[in-house]
mmCIF file of C-alpha atoms in Angstrom:
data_model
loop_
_atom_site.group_PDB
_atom_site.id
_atom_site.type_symbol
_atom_site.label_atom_id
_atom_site.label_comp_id
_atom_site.label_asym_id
_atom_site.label_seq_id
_atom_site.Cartn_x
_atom_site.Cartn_y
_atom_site.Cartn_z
ATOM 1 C CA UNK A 1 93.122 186.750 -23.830
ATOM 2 C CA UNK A 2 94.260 183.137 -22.990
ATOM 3 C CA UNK A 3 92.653 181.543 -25.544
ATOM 4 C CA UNK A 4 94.025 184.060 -28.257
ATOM 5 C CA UNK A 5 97.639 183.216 -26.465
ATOM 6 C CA UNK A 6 96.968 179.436 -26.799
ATOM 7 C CA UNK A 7 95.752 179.143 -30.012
ATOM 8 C CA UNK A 8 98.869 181.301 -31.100
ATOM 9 C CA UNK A 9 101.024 178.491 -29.086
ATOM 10 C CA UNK A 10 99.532 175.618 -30.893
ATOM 11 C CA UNK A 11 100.420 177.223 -34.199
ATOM 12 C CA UNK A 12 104.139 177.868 -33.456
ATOM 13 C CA UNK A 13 104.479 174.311 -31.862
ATOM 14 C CA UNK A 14 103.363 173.280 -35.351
ATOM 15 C CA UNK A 15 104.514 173.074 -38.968
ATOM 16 C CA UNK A 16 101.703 171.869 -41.570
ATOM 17 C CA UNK A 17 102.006 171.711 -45.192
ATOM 18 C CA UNK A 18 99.197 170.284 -47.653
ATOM 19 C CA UNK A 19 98.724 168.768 -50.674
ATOM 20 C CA UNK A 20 96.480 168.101 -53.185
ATOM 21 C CA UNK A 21 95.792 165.390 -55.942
ATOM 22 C CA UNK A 22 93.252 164.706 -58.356
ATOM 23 C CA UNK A 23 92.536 161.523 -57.845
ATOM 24 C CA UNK A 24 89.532 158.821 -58.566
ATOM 25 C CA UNK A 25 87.992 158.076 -54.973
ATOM 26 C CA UNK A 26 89.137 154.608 -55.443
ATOM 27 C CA UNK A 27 92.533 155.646 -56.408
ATOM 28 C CA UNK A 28 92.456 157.956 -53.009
ATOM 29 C CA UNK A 29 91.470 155.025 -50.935
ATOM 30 C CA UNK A 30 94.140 152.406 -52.482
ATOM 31 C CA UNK A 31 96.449 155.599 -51.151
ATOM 32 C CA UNK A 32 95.468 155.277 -47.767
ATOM 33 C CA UNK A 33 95.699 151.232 -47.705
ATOM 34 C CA UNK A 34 99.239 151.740 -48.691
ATOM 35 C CA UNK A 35 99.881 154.380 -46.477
ATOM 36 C CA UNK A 36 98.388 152.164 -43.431
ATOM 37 C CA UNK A 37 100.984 149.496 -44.813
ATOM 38 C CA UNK A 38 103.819 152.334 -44.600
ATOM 39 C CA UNK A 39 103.370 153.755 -41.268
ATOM 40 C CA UNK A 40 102.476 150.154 -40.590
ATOM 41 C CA UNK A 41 99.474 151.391 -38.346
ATOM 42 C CA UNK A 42 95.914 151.139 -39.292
ATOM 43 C CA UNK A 43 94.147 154.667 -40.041
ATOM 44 C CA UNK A 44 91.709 156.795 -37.235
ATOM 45 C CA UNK A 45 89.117 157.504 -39.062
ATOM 46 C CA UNK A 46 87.730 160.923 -38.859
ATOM 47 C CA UNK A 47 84.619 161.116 -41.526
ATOM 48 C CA UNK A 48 83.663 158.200 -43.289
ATOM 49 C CA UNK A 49 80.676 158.277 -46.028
ATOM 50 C CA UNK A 50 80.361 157.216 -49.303
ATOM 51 C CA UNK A 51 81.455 160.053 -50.697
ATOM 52 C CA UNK A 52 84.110 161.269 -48.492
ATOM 53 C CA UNK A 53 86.531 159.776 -46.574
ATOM 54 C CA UNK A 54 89.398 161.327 -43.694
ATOM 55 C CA UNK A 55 91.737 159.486 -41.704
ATOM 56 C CA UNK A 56 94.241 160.937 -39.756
ATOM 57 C CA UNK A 57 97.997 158.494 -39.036
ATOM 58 C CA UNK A 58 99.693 159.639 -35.950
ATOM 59 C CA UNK A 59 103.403 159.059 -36.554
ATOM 60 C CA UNK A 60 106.217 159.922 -33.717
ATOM 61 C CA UNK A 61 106.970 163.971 -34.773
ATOM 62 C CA UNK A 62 103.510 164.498 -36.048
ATOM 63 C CA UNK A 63 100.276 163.030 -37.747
ATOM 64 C CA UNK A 64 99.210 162.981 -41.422
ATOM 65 C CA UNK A 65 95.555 163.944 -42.369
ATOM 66 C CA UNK A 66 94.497 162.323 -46.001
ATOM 67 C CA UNK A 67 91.634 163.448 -46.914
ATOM 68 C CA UNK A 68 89.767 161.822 -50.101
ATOM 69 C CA UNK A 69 86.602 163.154 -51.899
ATOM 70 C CA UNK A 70 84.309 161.540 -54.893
ATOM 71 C CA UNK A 71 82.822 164.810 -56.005
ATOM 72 C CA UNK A 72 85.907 166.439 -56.548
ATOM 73 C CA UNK A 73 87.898 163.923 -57.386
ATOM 74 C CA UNK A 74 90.412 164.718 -55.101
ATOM 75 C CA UNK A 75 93.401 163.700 -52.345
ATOM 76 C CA UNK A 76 94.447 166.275 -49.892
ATOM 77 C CA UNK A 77 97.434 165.341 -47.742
ATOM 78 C CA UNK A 78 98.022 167.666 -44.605
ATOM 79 C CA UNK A 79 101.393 166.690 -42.796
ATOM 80 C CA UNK A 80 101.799 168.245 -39.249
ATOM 81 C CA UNK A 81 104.771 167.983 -37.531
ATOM 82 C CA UNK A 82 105.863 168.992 -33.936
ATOM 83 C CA UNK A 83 108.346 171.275 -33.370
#
């Protein structure tokens, strides 16, 4: 079907590799201020509670997802990048 042929598009257009970290939540966060100061662009946020937090940077070949989580203690990076 079309949809099965576009979703299969989208995946070869794009490369994605994760990461993960354990991390304090307000270690993860400090992470994301200095990535903001990096890319030099302030974050999109996607989810923002008090326990979890994910903000997406759109860069020029891709975006970065950082994902950061109090119960689990944990940082997941997601880098996507455009073929």
């Amino acid at each position: 079907t079309a949809a099965v042929g576009c979703a299969f598009c989208l995946s070869a257009a794009v490369a994605q590799s994760s990461q993960a970290y354990d991390l304090s939540f307000e270690e993860c966060l400090e992470r994301i201020r200095g990535a903001a100061s990096q890319y030099g662009v302030a974050p999109i946020n996607v989810v923002e509670t008090s326990d979890v937090r994910i903000v997406r940077f759109l860069t020029s070949d891709g975006s970065v997802l950082i994902s950061c989580s109090r119960p689990d203690r944990k940082m997941v990076v997601t880098i996507s990048l455009k073929r």
